[in-house]
CSV table of C-alpha atoms and ligand atoms in Angstrom, one decimal:
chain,number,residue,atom,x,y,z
A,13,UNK,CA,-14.4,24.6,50.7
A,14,UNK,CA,-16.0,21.3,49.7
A,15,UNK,CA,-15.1,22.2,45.5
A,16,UNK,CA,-16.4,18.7,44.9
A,17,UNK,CA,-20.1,18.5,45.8
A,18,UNK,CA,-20.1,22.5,44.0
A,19,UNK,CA,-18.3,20.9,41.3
A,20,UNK,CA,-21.2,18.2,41.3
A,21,UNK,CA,-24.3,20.8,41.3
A,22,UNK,CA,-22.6,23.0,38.2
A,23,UNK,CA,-22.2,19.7,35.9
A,24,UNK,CA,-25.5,18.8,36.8
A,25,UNK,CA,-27.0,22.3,36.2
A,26,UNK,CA,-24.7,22.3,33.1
A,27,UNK,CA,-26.9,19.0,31.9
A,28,UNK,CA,-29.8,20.5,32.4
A,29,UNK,CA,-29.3,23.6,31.0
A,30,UNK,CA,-28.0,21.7,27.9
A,31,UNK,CA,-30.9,19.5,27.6
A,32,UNK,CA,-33.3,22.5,28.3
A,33,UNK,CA,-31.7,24.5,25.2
A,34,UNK,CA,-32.0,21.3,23.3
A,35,UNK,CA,-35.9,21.2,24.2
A,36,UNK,CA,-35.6,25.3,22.8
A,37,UNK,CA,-33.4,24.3,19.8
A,38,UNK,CA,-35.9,21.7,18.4
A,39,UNK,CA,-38.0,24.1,17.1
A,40,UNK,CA,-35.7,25.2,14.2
A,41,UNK,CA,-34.1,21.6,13.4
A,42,UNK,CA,-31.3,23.5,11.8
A,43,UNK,CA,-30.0,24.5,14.8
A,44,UNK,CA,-30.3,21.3,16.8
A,45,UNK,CA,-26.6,21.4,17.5
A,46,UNK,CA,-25.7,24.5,16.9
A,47,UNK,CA,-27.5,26.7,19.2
A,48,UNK,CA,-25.9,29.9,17.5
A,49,UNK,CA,-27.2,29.0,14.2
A,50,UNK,CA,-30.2,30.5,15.2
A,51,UNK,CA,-29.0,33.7,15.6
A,52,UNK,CA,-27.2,33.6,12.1
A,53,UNK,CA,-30.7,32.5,10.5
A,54,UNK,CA,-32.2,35.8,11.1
A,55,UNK,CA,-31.1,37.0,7.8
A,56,UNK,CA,-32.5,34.1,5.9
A,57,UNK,CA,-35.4,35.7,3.2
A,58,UNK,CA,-37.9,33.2,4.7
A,59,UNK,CA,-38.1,36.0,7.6
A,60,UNK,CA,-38.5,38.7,5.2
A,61,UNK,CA,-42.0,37.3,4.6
A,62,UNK,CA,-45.0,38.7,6.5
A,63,UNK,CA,-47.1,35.7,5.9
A,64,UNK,CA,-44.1,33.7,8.5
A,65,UNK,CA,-44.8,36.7,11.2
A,66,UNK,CA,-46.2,34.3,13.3
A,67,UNK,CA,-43.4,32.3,13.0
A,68,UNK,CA,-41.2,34.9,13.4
A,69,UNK,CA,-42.4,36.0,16.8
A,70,UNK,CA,-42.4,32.1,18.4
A,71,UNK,CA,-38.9,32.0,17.3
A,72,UNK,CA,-37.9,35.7,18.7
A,73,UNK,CA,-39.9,34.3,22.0
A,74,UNK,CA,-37.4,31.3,21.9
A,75,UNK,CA,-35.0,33.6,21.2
A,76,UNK,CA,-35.2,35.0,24.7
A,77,UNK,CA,-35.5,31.6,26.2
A,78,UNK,CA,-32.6,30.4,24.5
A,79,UNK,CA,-30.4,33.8,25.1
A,80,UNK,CA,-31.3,33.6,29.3
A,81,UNK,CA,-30.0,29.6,29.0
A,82,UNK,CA,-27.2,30.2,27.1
A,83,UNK,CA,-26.0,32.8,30.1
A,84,UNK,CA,-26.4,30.7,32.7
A,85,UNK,CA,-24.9,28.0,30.9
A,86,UNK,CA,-21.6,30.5,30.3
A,87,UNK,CA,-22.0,31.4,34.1
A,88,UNK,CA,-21.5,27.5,34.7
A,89,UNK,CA,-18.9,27.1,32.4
A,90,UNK,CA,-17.0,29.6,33.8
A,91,UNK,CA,-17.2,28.8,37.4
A,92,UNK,CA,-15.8,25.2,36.4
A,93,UNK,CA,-13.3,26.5,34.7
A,94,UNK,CA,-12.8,28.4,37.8
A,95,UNK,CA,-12.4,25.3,39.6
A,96,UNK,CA,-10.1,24.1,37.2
A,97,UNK,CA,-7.8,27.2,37.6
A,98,UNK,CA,-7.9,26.9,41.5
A,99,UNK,CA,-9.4,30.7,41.5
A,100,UNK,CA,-12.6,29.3,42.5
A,101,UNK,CA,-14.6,31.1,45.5
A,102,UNK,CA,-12.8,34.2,45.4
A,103,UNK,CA,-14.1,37.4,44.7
A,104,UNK,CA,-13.3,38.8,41.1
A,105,UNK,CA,-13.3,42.4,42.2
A,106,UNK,CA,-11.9,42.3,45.9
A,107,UNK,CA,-9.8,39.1,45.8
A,108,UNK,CA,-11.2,37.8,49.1
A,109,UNK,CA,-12.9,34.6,49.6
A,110,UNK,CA,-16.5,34.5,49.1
A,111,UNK,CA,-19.2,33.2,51.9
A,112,UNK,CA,-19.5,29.7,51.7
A,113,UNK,CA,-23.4,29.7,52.4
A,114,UNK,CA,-23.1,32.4,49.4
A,115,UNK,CA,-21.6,29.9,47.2
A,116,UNK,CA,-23.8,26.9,47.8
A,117,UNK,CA,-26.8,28.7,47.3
A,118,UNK,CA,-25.0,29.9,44.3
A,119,UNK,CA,-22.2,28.4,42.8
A,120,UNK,CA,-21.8,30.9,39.9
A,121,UNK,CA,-21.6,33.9,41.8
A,122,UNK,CA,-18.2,35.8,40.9
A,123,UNK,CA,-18.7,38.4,43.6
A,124,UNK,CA,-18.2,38.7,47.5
A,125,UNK,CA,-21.5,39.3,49.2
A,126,UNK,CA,-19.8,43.2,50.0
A,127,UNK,CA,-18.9,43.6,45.8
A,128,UNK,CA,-22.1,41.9,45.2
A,129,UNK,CA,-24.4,44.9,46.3
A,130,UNK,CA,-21.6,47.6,45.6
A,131,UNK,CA,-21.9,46.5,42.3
A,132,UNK,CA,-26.4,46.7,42.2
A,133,UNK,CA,-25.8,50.5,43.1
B,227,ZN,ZN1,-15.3,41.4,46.8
């Protein structure tokens, strides 16, 4: 298992997905570094207004956006922590190594390819 270059693509996917929910986060400058500050301004009054329903909907669109990011961002973190534990390329359910053609095509999955569509049922 070559755990460096797969090291390698998860911090660069990690960069990117930072820098995309930057792009995301812009739009409310409040939560520029907090990306879960956007969640907790959902109960500010400004919302409560129906003149900011406009508003309200770009932000629940970005909302989605964000909430897709911030998975695969957790998906990368914890496949490098995987790494970091040794535990990486092993299947969470079965314990058995996972395909390494699986891996490099994605290096977040936490499944065997056999779990993988046991689990789709
Ligand atoms: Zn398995």
């Amino acid at each position: 298992m070559q755990d460096n270059n797969i090291k390698e693509k998860l911090e660069k996917e990690k960069q990117q997905l930072k820098k995309s929910l930057g792009d995301v986060a812009t739009k409310d400058p409040k939560a520029k570094h907090d990306y879960d500050a956007k969640f907790k301004n959902f109960g500010d009054p400004i919302f409560d207004n129906t003149a900011e329903a406009a508003e309200v909907s770009l932000y629940d669109s970005n909302l989605s956006v964000e909430g897709n990011l911030e998975l695969k961002l957790k998906d990368v973190n914890e496949a490098l922590d995987r790494i970091k534990e040794g535990t990486f390329g092993k299947c969470e359910n079965c314990n058995k190594e996972i395909d390494k053609a699986r891996l490099e095509a994605n290096p977040t999955a936490k499944l065997c390819i056999d779990c993988a569509k046991i689990n789709k049922k």
